[in-house]
PDB file of C-alpha atoms in Angstrom:
ATOM      1  CA  ALA A   1      -4.455  14.786  11.254  1.00 70.00           C
ATOM      2  CA  MET A   2      -3.091  13.578   7.893  1.00 82.00           C
ATOM      3  CA  ASN A   3      -0.093  15.295   6.810  1.00 87.00           C
ATOM      4  CA  ALA A   4       0.824  14.319   3.130  1.00 88.00           C
ATOM      5  CA  GLU A   5       4.048  16.170   3.078  1.00 91.00           C
ATOM      6  CA  LEU A   6       5.492  14.725   6.236  1.00 94.00           C
ATOM      7  CA  ALA A   7       4.523  11.291   5.068  1.00 93.00           C
ATOM      8  CA  ARG A   8       5.915  11.762   1.631  1.00 93.00           C
ATOM      9  CA  ASN A   9       9.288  13.026   3.136  1.00 95.00           C
ATOM     10  CA  HIS A  10       9.742  10.286   5.594  1.00 95.00           C
ATOM     11  CA  LYS A  11      12.317   7.718   4.658  1.00 93.00           C
ATOM     12  CA  ALA A  12      11.932   4.487   6.512  1.00 91.00           C
ATOM     13  CA  GLU A  13      14.696   2.158   7.246  1.00 91.00           C
ATOM     14  CA  PRO A  14      14.762  -0.933   4.752  1.00 92.00           C
ATOM     15  CA  VAL A  15      13.223  -4.246   5.972  1.00 91.00           C
ATOM     16  CA  PHE A  16      15.016  -7.527   5.378  1.00 93.00           C
ATOM     17  CA  PHE A  17      13.246 -10.812   4.588  1.00 94.00           C
ATOM     18  CA  GLU A  18      14.545 -14.244   3.942  1.00 95.00           C
ATOM     19  CA  TYR A  19      12.574 -17.191   2.646  1.00 96.00           C
ATOM     20  CA  THR A  20      13.354 -20.919   1.591  1.00 97.00           C
ATOM     21  CA  THR A  21      11.815 -22.938  -1.117  1.00 98.00           C
ATOM     22  CA  ARG A  22       9.601 -24.317   1.665  1.00 98.00           C
ATOM     23  CA  ASP A  23       8.186 -20.970   2.450  1.00 97.00           C
ATOM     24  CA  ALA A  24       7.399 -20.342  -1.279  1.00 98.00           C
ATOM     25  CA  ILE A  25       5.734 -23.719  -1.252  1.00 98.00           C
ATOM     26  CA  VAL A  26       3.473 -23.225   1.576  1.00 98.00           C
ATOM     27  CA  TYR A  27       2.487 -19.791   0.026  1.00 98.00           C
ATOM     28  CA  ALA A  28       1.630 -21.595  -3.102  1.00 98.00           C
ATOM     29  CA  LEU A  29      -0.603 -24.124  -1.116  1.00 98.00           C
ATOM     30  CA  GLY A  30      -2.257 -20.912   0.324  1.00 98.00           C
ATOM     31  CA  ILE A  31      -3.581 -19.677  -2.990  1.00 98.00           C
ATOM     32  CA  GLY A  32      -4.774 -23.075  -3.909  1.00 98.00           C
ATOM     33  CA  CYS A  33      -1.829 -24.685  -5.921  1.00 98.00           C
ATOM     34  CA  LYS A  34      -2.453 -28.577  -6.526  1.00 97.00           C
ATOM     35  CA  THR A  35       0.210 -31.190  -7.244  1.00 96.00           C
ATOM     36  CA  LYS A  36      -1.866 -32.440 -10.426  1.00 94.00           C
ATOM     37  CA  ASP A  37      -1.370 -29.072 -12.390  1.00 94.00           C
ATOM     38  CA  ASP A  38       1.152 -26.882 -10.248  1.00 97.00           C
ATOM     39  CA  LEU A  39       4.017 -29.194  -9.332  1.00 97.00           C
ATOM     40  CA  ARG A  40       6.598 -26.601 -10.445  1.00 97.00           C
ATOM     41  CA  TYR A  41       5.306 -24.393  -7.524  1.00 98.00           C
ATOM     42  CA  LEU A  42       4.892 -27.131  -4.968  1.00 98.00           C
ATOM     43  CA  TYR A  43       8.054 -29.295  -5.468  1.00 98.00           C
ATOM     44  CA  GLU A  44      11.538 -27.902  -5.044  1.00 97.00           C
ATOM     45  CA  GLY A  45      12.933 -30.791  -7.241  1.00 97.00           C
ATOM     46  CA  ALA A  46      10.603 -29.983 -10.084  1.00 97.00           C
ATOM     47  CA  VAL A  47      12.091 -28.780 -13.296  1.00 94.00           C
ATOM     48  CA  GLY A  48      11.728 -24.968 -13.489  1.00 93.00           C
ATOM     49  CA  PHE A  49      10.743 -24.584  -9.849  1.00 97.00           C
ATOM     50  CA  MET A  50       9.968 -20.914  -8.841  1.00 97.00           C
ATOM     51  CA  PRO A  51       7.926 -19.089  -6.385  1.00 98.00           C
ATOM     52  CA  LEU A  52       4.719 -17.535  -7.741  1.00 98.00           C
ATOM     53  CA  PRO A  53       5.204 -13.893  -8.356  1.00 97.00           C
ATOM     54  CA  THR A  54       2.463 -12.700  -6.070  1.00 97.00           C
ATOM     55  CA  TYR A  55       4.611 -14.123  -3.193  1.00 97.00           C
ATOM     56  CA  ILE A  56       6.368 -10.738  -3.308  1.00 95.00           C
ATOM     57  CA  VAL A  57       3.457  -9.275  -1.122  1.00 94.00           C
ATOM     58  CA  ALA A  58       5.169 -11.410   1.843  1.00 93.00           C
ATOM     59  CA  PRO A  59       8.082  -9.065   2.478  1.00 86.00           C
ATOM     60  CA  GLY A  60       5.851  -6.020   3.208  1.00 74.00           C
ATOM     61  CA  LEU A  61       2.324  -5.415   4.057  1.00 64.00           C
ATOM     62  CA  LEU A  62       0.248  -2.980   6.053  1.00 48.00           C
ATOM     63  CA  ASN A  63       2.089  -3.192   9.181  1.00 54.00           C
ATOM     64  CA  MET A  64       5.021  -1.385   7.557  1.00 75.00           C
ATOM     65  CA  ILE A  65       3.174   1.846   7.935  1.00 85.00           C
ATOM     66  CA  ILE A  66       1.897   1.717  11.432  1.00 83.00           C
ATOM     67  CA  GLY A  67       3.391   4.510  13.304  1.00 87.00           C
ATOM     68  CA  TRP A  68       4.509   6.191  10.105  1.00 92.00           C
ATOM     69  CA  PRO A  69       5.073  10.025  10.550  1.00 93.00           C
ATOM     70  CA  GLY A  70       2.266  12.075   8.970  1.00 90.00           C
ATOM     71  CA  LEU A  71      -0.289   9.257   9.150  1.00 90.00           C
ATOM     72  CA  GLU A  72      -2.757   8.848  11.910  1.00 84.00           C
ATOM     73  CA  LEU A  73      -4.143   5.433  11.648  1.00 83.00           C
ATOM     74  CA  ASP A  74      -6.976   3.573  13.513  1.00 80.00           C
ATOM     75  CA  VAL A  75      -6.438  -0.138  12.298  1.00 75.00           C
ATOM     76  CA  PRO A  76     -10.073  -1.173  12.776  1.00 72.00           C
ATOM     77  CA  ARG A  77     -11.166   1.503  10.366  1.00 78.00           C
ATOM     78  CA  ILE A  78      -8.817   0.738   7.650  1.00 81.00           C
ATOM     79  CA  LEU A  79      -9.793  -1.244   4.559  1.00 83.00           C
ATOM     80  CA  HIS A  80      -7.327  -2.649   1.857  1.00 85.00           C
ATOM     81  CA  GLY A  81      -8.594  -0.863  -1.208  1.00 88.00           C
ATOM     82  CA  GLU A  82      -6.590  -1.822  -4.046  1.00 93.00           C
ATOM     83  CA  GLN A  83      -3.126  -3.638  -4.971  1.00 95.00           C
ATOM     84  CA  TYR A  84      -0.830  -3.169  -7.954  1.00 97.00           C
ATOM     85  CA  ILE A  85       2.233  -5.657  -8.538  1.00 97.00           C
ATOM     86  CA  GLU A  86       5.007  -5.356 -11.146  1.00 97.00           C
ATOM     87  CA  MET A  87       7.769  -7.812 -11.586  1.00 97.00           C
ATOM     88  CA  TYR A  88      10.899  -6.914 -13.163  1.00 97.00           C
ATOM     89  CA  GLU A  89      12.758 -10.281 -12.493  1.00 96.00           C
ATOM     90  CA  PRO A  90      11.261 -13.495 -11.229  1.00 95.00           C
ATOM     91  CA  LEU A  91      11.714 -14.386  -7.605  1.00 96.00           C
ATOM     92  CA  PRO A  92      14.749 -16.659  -7.063  1.00 96.00           C
ATOM     93  CA  PRO A  93      13.635 -20.267  -5.679  1.00 96.00           C
ATOM     94  CA  GLU A  94      15.052 -18.910  -2.265  1.00 95.00           C
ATOM     95  CA  GLY A  95      16.620 -15.809  -1.289  1.00 92.00           C
ATOM     96  CA  SER A  96      17.281 -12.900   0.900  1.00 95.00           C
ATOM     97  CA  LEU A  97      15.418  -9.710   0.094  1.00 95.00           C
ATOM     98  CA  ARG A  98      15.582  -6.036   0.996  1.00 94.00           C
ATOM     99  CA  THR A  99      12.290  -4.094   0.854  1.00 94.00           C
ATOM    100  CA  GLU A 100      11.896  -0.406   0.911  1.00 94.00           C
ATOM    101  CA  THR A 101       8.535   1.509   1.579  1.00 94.00           C
ATOM    102  CA  ARG A 102       7.510   4.891   0.892  1.00 94.00           C
ATOM    103  CA  VAL A 103       4.058   6.963   1.040  1.00 95.00           C
ATOM    104  CA  LEU A 104       3.245   8.293  -2.167  1.00 95.00           C
ATOM    105  CA  ASP A 105       0.229  10.430  -1.544  1.00 93.00           C
ATOM    106  CA  ILE A 106      -2.852  10.940   0.882  1.00 91.00           C
ATOM    107  CA  VAL A 107      -6.064  11.441  -1.052  1.00 90.00           C
ATOM    108  CA  ASP A 108      -9.039  13.187   0.603  1.00 88.00           C
ATOM    109  CA  LYS A 109     -12.078  11.118  -0.556  1.00 87.00           C
ATOM    110  CA  GLY A 110     -14.536  12.915   1.846  1.00 84.00           C
ATOM    111  CA  SER A 111     -15.666   9.978   3.717  1.00 83.00           C
ATOM    112  CA  GLY A 112     -12.267   8.789   4.363  1.00 84.00           C
ATOM    113  CA  ALA A 113      -8.547   9.048   3.666  1.00 88.00           C
ATOM    114  CA  LEU A 114      -7.010   7.041   0.887  1.00 90.00           C
ATOM    115  CA  ILE A 115      -3.221   6.434   1.550  1.00 92.00           C
ATOM    116  CA  LEU A 116      -0.907   5.316  -1.372  1.00 95.00           C
ATOM    117  CA  CYS A 117       2.099   3.386  -0.690  1.00 94.00           C
ATOM    118  CA  GLU A 118       4.675   1.993  -2.732  1.00 95.00           C
ATOM    119  CA  ILE A 119       6.892  -1.032  -1.803  1.00 95.00           C
ATOM    120  CA  THR A 120      10.189  -1.909  -3.668  1.00 95.00           C
ATOM    121  CA  THR A 121      12.009  -5.225  -3.330  1.00 95.00           C
ATOM    122  CA  TYR A 122      15.549  -5.962  -4.140  1.00 96.00           C
ATOM    123  CA  ASP A 123      17.683  -8.974  -3.978  1.00 96.00           C
ATOM    124  CA  LYS A 124      19.771  -8.227  -0.850  1.00 95.00           C
ATOM    125  CA  ARG A 125      22.936  -9.994  -2.201  1.00 93.00           C
ATOM    126  CA  SER A 126      23.263  -8.729  -5.719  1.00 95.00           C
ATOM    127  CA  GLY A 127      21.048  -5.560  -5.534  1.00 96.00           C
ATOM    128  CA  THR A 128      18.800  -6.421  -8.471  1.00 97.00           C
ATOM    129  CA  LYS A 129      15.381  -4.831  -8.210  1.00 97.00           C
ATOM    130  CA  LEU A 130      12.903  -7.734  -8.299  1.00 97.00           C
ATOM    131  CA  GLY A 131       9.538  -6.062  -8.167  1.00 96.00           C
ATOM    132  CA  MET A 132       7.319  -3.209  -6.775  1.00 95.00           C
ATOM    133  CA  HIS A 133       3.892  -3.269  -5.508  1.00 92.00           C
ATOM    134  CA  GLN A 134       1.561  -0.379  -4.710  1.00 94.00           C
ATOM    135  CA  PHE A 135      -1.295  -0.641  -2.428  1.00 91.00           C
ATOM    136  CA  SER A 136      -3.873   1.780  -1.074  1.00 91.00           C
ATOM    137  CA  VAL A 137      -5.591   1.595   2.168  1.00 89.00           C
ATOM    138  CA  PHE A 138      -8.739   3.560   2.905  1.00 87.00           C
ATOM    139  CA  GLN A 139      -9.457   4.783   6.341  1.00 83.00           C
ATOM    140  CA  VAL A 140     -12.983   5.526   6.985  1.00 82.00           C
ATOM    141  CA  GLY A 141     -13.938   8.715   8.599  1.00 80.00           C
ATOM    142  CA  SER A 142     -10.698  10.375   8.157  1.00 80.00           C
ATOM    143  CA  GLY A 143     -11.404  12.620   4.954  1.00 79.00           C
ATOM    144  CA  ASN A 144     -12.202  16.163   4.734  1.00 81.00           C
ATOM    145  CA  PHE A 145      -8.847  17.191   5.836  1.00 82.00           C
ATOM    146  CA  GLY A 146      -8.234  19.474   2.803  1.00 81.00           C
ATOM    147  CA  GLY A 147      -6.147  17.116   0.789  1.00 82.00           C
ATOM    148  CA  PRO A 148      -6.233  16.403  -3.087  1.00 81.00           C
ATOM    149  CA  ARG A 149      -9.298  14.408  -4.305  1.00 86.00           C
ATOM    150  CA  SER A 150      -6.974  12.405  -6.709  1.00 87.00           C
ATOM    151  CA  SER A 151      -3.447  11.527  -7.107  1.00 90.00           C
ATOM    152  CA  SER A 152      -1.311  11.333 -10.254  1.00 91.00           C
ATOM    153  CA  TYR A 153       0.655   8.202  -8.400  1.00 92.00           C
ATOM    154  CA  GLU A 154      -2.541   6.069  -8.559  1.00 89.00           C
ATOM    155  CA  LYS A 155      -2.411   3.067 -10.722  1.00 92.00           C
ATOM    156  CA  LYS A 156      -5.604   3.038 -12.471  1.00 92.00           C
ATOM    157  CA  GLY A 157      -7.923  -0.180 -13.005  1.00 95.00           C
ATOM    158  CA  ALA A 158      -9.390  -1.254 -16.170  1.00 96.00           C
ATOM    159  CA  ASP A 159     -12.646  -0.924 -17.537  1.00 96.00           C
ATOM    160  CA  ILE A 160     -14.691  -4.049 -17.857  1.00 97.00           C
ATOM    161  CA  PRO A 161     -15.654  -4.644 -21.562  1.00 96.00           C
ATOM    162  CA  LYS A 162     -19.272  -4.769 -22.468  1.00 96.00           C
ATOM    163  CA  ARG A 163     -19.232  -7.941 -24.185  1.00 97.00           C
ATOM    164  CA  PRO A 164     -19.441 -11.373 -22.597  1.00 97.00           C
ATOM    165  CA  ALA A 165     -16.152 -12.856 -21.270  1.00 98.00           C
ATOM    166  CA  ASP A 166     -13.970 -14.679 -23.415  1.00 98.00           C
ATOM    167  CA  ARG A 167     -13.154 -17.282 -20.693  1.00 98.00           C
ATOM    168  CA  ILE A 168     -14.667 -18.127 -17.212  1.00 98.00           C
ATOM    169  CA  VAL A 169     -12.712 -20.054 -14.518  1.00 98.00           C
ATOM    170  CA  SER A 170     -14.297 -21.390 -11.524  1.00 98.00           C
ATOM    171  CA  GLU A 171     -12.447 -22.498  -8.520  1.00 98.00           C
ATOM    172  CA  ALA A 172     -13.710 -23.559  -4.983  1.00 98.00           C
ATOM    173  CA  THR A 173     -11.601 -22.298  -2.065  1.00 98.00           C
ATOM    174  CA  SER A 174     -11.230 -24.529   0.954  1.00 97.00           C
ATOM    175  CA  ALA A 175     -12.989 -23.837   4.253  1.00 97.00           C
ATOM    176  CA  ASP A 176      -9.333 -23.802   5.704  1.00 97.00           C
ATOM    177  CA  GLN A 177      -7.976 -21.565   2.970  1.00 98.00           C
ATOM    178  CA  ALA A 178      -7.419 -18.439   5.118  1.00 97.00           C
ATOM    179  CA  ALA A 179      -5.803 -20.554   7.867  1.00 97.00           C
ATOM    180  CA  LEU A 180      -3.282 -21.656   5.256  1.00 97.00           C
ATOM    181  CA  TYR A 181      -2.880 -18.504   3.376  1.00 97.00           C
ATOM    182  CA  ARG A 182      -1.952 -16.695   6.676  1.00 95.00           C
ATOM    183  CA  MET A 183       0.940 -19.026   7.231  1.00 95.00           C
ATOM    184  CA  GLY A 184       2.119 -18.884   3.626  1.00 95.00           C
ATOM    185  CA  ALA A 185       1.938 -15.147   3.287  1.00 94.00           C
ATOM    186  CA  GLY A 186       2.658 -13.967   6.990  1.00 91.00           C
ATOM    187  CA  ASP A 187      -0.588 -11.986   7.097  1.00 90.00           C
ATOM    188  CA  LEU A 188      -1.679 -12.750  10.625  1.00 88.00           C
ATOM    189  CA  ASN A 189      -4.532 -10.316  11.006  1.00 86.00           C
ATOM    190  CA  PRO A 190      -6.913 -12.475  13.329  1.00 90.00           C
ATOM    191  CA  ILE A 191      -9.974 -11.366  11.371  1.00 90.00           C
ATOM    192  CA  HIS A 192      -9.222 -14.094   8.863  1.00 94.00           C
ATOM    193  CA  ILE A 193      -9.368 -17.074  11.550  1.00 95.00           C
ATOM    194  CA  ASP A 194     -10.927 -15.779  14.633  1.00 94.00           C
ATOM    195  CA  HIS A 195     -14.724 -15.462  14.890  1.00 95.00           C
ATOM    196  CA  GLU A 196     -14.711 -13.104  17.811  1.00 94.00           C
ATOM    197  CA  LYS A 197     -12.192 -10.732  16.104  1.00 89.00           C
ATOM    198  CA  ALA A 198     -14.108 -10.921  12.884  1.00 90.00           C
ATOM    199  CA  GLN A 199     -17.270 -10.021  14.298  1.00 90.00           C
ATOM    200  CA  ILE A 200     -15.590  -6.921  16.309  1.00 84.00           C
ATOM    201  CA  ALA A 201     -14.504  -5.816  12.700  1.00 80.00           C
ATOM    202  CA  GLY A 202     -17.895  -6.031  11.425  1.00 84.00           C
ATOM    203  CA  PHE A 203     -17.943  -9.361   9.674  1.00 89.00           C
ATOM    204  CA  LYS A 204     -20.067 -12.332  10.610  1.00 94.00           C
ATOM    205  CA  SER A 205     -17.386 -14.826  10.317  1.00 95.00           C
ATOM    206  CA  PRO A 206     -13.636 -14.950   9.312  1.00 95.00           C
ATOM    207  CA  ILE A 207     -13.195 -13.686   5.835  1.00 96.00           C
ATOM    208  CA  LEU A 208     -10.552 -14.804   3.106  1.00 97.00           C
ATOM    209  CA  HIS A 209      -7.587 -12.464   2.563  1.00 95.00           C
ATOM    210  CA  GLY A 210      -7.994 -10.205  -0.367  1.00 95.00           C
ATOM    211  CA  LEU A 211      -4.620 -11.000  -1.446  1.00 96.00           C
ATOM    212  CA  CYS A 212      -5.425 -14.602  -1.294  1.00 97.00           C
ATOM    213  CA  THR A 213      -7.979 -14.090  -3.845  1.00 98.00           C
ATOM    214  CA  MET A 214      -5.628 -12.163  -5.871  1.00 98.00           C
ATOM    215  CA  GLY A 215      -3.410 -15.204  -5.956  1.00 98.00           C
ATOM    216  CA  PHE A 216      -6.114 -17.551  -7.007  1.00 98.00           C
ATOM    217  CA  VAL A 217      -7.009 -15.183  -9.999  1.00 98.00           C
ATOM    218  CA  THR A 218      -3.302 -14.843 -10.796  1.00 98.00           C
ATOM    219  CA  ARG A 219      -3.170 -18.572 -11.147  1.00 98.00           C
ATOM    220  CA  HIS A 220      -6.372 -18.674 -13.238  1.00 98.00           C
ATOM    221  CA  ILE A 221      -4.878 -16.254 -15.740  1.00 98.00           C
ATOM    222  CA  LEU A 222      -1.406 -18.087 -15.949  1.00 97.00           C
ATOM    223  CA  LYS A 223      -3.136 -21.244 -16.599  1.00 97.00           C
ATOM    224  CA  THR A 224      -5.585 -19.724 -19.189  1.00 97.00           C
ATOM    225  CA  PHE A 225      -3.095 -17.538 -21.047  1.00 97.00           C
ATOM    226  CA  ALA A 226       0.393 -18.481 -20.112  1.00 96.00           C
ATOM    227  CA  ASN A 227       0.697 -22.201 -20.094  1.00 96.00           C
ATOM    228  CA  ASN A 228       0.806 -22.001 -16.374  1.00 97.00           C
ATOM    229  CA  ASP A 229       4.532 -20.445 -16.491  1.00 97.00           C
ATOM    230  CA  ALA A 230       4.763 -17.761 -13.825  1.00 97.00           C
ATOM    231  CA  SER A 231       7.938 -16.242 -15.674  1.00 96.00           C
ATOM    232  CA  LEU A 232       5.694 -14.668 -18.120  1.00 96.00           C
ATOM    233  CA  PHE A 233       3.874 -12.730 -15.366  1.00 97.00           C
ATOM    234  CA  LYS A 234       4.608  -8.999 -15.610  1.00 98.00           C
ATOM    235  CA  ALA A 235       1.914  -7.064 -13.506  1.00 98.00           C
ATOM    236  CA  ILE A 236      -1.433  -7.215 -12.071  1.00 98.00           C
ATOM    237  CA  LYS A 237      -3.833  -4.665 -10.600  1.00 98.00           C
ATOM    238  CA  VAL A 238      -7.034  -5.457  -8.496  1.00 97.00           C
ATOM    239  CA  ARG A 239      -9.576  -3.647  -6.502  1.00 96.00           C
ATOM    240  CA  PHE A 240     -11.098  -5.273  -3.470  1.00 96.00           C
ATOM    241  CA  SER A 241     -14.852  -4.878  -3.768  1.00 95.00           C
ATOM    242  CA  SER A 242     -16.263  -7.087  -1.192  1.00 95.00           C
ATOM    243  CA  PRO A 243     -15.053  -9.933   1.046  1.00 94.00           C
ATOM    244  CA  VAL A 244     -15.063 -13.725   0.419  1.00 97.00           C
ATOM    245  CA  LEU A 245     -15.788 -16.451   2.805  1.00 97.00           C
ATOM    246  CA  PRO A 246     -13.315 -19.450   2.992  1.00 98.00           C
ATOM    247  CA  GLY A 247     -15.203 -22.314   1.267  1.00 98.00           C
ATOM    248  CA  GLN A 248     -16.767 -20.031  -1.336  1.00 98.00           C
ATOM    249  CA  THR A 249     -16.163 -20.662  -5.120  1.00 98.00           C
ATOM    250  CA  LEU A 250     -14.307 -17.809  -7.099  1.00 98.00           C
ATOM    251  CA  GLU A 251     -15.562 -17.317 -10.551  1.00 98.00           C
ATOM    252  CA  THR A 252     -13.137 -15.244 -12.751  1.00 98.00           C
ATOM    253  CA  HIS A 253     -14.556 -13.643 -15.989  1.00 98.00           C
ATOM    254  CA  LEU A 254     -11.348 -13.047 -18.381  1.00 98.00           C
ATOM    255  CA  TRP A 255     -11.193 -10.824 -21.426  1.00 98.00           C
ATOM    256  CA  ASP A 256      -8.340 -11.055 -23.718  1.00 97.00           C
ATOM    257  CA  GLU A 257      -7.625  -7.286 -24.592  1.00 94.00           C
ATOM    258  CA  ASP A 258      -4.653  -6.552 -26.548  1.00 86.00           C
ATOM    259  CA  ASP A 259      -1.610  -6.358 -24.142  1.00 87.00           C
ATOM    260  CA  LYS A 260      -3.840  -7.036 -21.022  1.00 95.00           C
ATOM    261  CA  VAL A 261      -6.097  -9.563 -19.637  1.00 98.00           C
ATOM    262  CA  ILE A 262      -8.926  -7.825 -18.073  1.00 98.00           C
ATOM    263  CA  PHE A 263     -10.695  -9.787 -15.283  1.00 98.00           C
ATOM    264  CA  GLU A 264     -13.710  -9.380 -12.758  1.00 98.00           C
ATOM    265  CA  THR A 265     -13.980 -12.190 -10.139  1.00 98.00           C
ATOM    266  CA  LYS A 266     -17.313 -13.101  -8.422  1.00 98.00           C
ATOM    267  CA  VAL A 267     -18.449 -15.437  -5.751  1.00 98.00           C
ATOM    268  CA  LYS A 268     -20.368 -18.189  -7.594  1.00 98.00           C
ATOM    269  CA  GLU A 269     -22.778 -18.920  -4.849  1.00 97.00           C
ATOM    270  CA  THR A 270     -23.867 -15.163  -4.511  1.00 97.00           C
ATOM    271  CA  GLY A 271     -23.129 -13.579  -7.737  1.00 97.00           C
ATOM    272  CA  LYS A 272     -21.372 -10.678  -5.703  1.00 98.00           C
ATOM    273  CA  ILE A 273     -18.293  -9.043  -7.290  1.00 98.00           C
ATOM    274  CA  VAL A 274     -15.214  -9.370  -5.118  1.00 98.00           C
ATOM    275  CA  LEU A 275     -12.281  -8.291  -7.335  1.00 98.00           C
ATOM    276  CA  SER A 276     -13.373  -5.382  -9.754  1.00 97.00           C
ATOM    277  CA  ASN A 277     -11.431  -3.460 -12.719  1.00 97.00           C
ATOM    278  CA  GLY A 278      -8.686  -5.892 -12.712  1.00 98.00           C
ATOM    279  CA  TYR A 279      -6.073  -6.575 -15.339  1.00 98.00           C
ATOM    280  CA  THR A 280      -3.068  -8.612 -15.823  1.00 98.00           C
ATOM    281  CA  VAL A 281      -0.099  -7.775 -18.083  1.00 98.00           C
ATOM    282  CA  LEU A 282       1.943 -10.901 -19.451  1.00 97.00           C
ATOM    283  CA  HIS A 283       5.193 -10.813 -21.288  1.00 95.00           C
ATOM    284  CA  ARG A 284       3.727 -13.350 -23.789  1.00 91.00           C
ATOM    285  CA  LYS A 285       0.233 -15.011 -24.112  1.00 88.00           C
ATOM    286  CA  ASN A 286      -0.594 -18.401 -25.334  1.00 78.00           C
TER     287      ASN A 286
END
């Protein structure tokens, strides 16, 4: 039922998104910012105030491809597989954005279909291209449709070095982290707050948004390698390996590798890997 050619050729209307400093601050709280260390992301009057770069996920998420020609989607069977973000310019303190989405490819993985999408965000007023993010969603049971087994469009993750991590950063999430993040990012999927809906989706209890975990890790890297200066952020790539429960502790293992910071994130209480094969590129490191 998947038709890659039809999906690639479809041109969707742009989506417009407006935000204020308050919106950017609520997002920053949602990914764990604290006034002691992160005032420039939490107080609009702080010197150098700016939204965190991962806030660019807010203008466009999975709902943008529901009903897309060439895709036959069944939301309960969809998993968010990977995410890549690249920033060309920092997000302004507040703004009006234009976001364009396209489907890059549909990969036949046998056990399911992997849908690669690209979202490009512009400043609505100036037309400046601010950033791009590529996300992949995996629909279980929709494979074996005769499509390609790989795609040249896919942003590959990093190989984890064999040596021990250069740095390890641990940070506990709040039991209410998902409730706060959904308000900041606009991802209102009920599996992150409603026990009944989470159980229908196959989870024992509500889970933390994968993009929230990614936001925490971005902060870990900025603090460790960029003096907590988000203007030095260039790109991040993550693979979502398993869910996090609100209240669990994220333990991020970091490797300083040439132009990249490679990372792997675990839940400290269980040792389970939740983000794998990740990397971040900074304009400049400490």
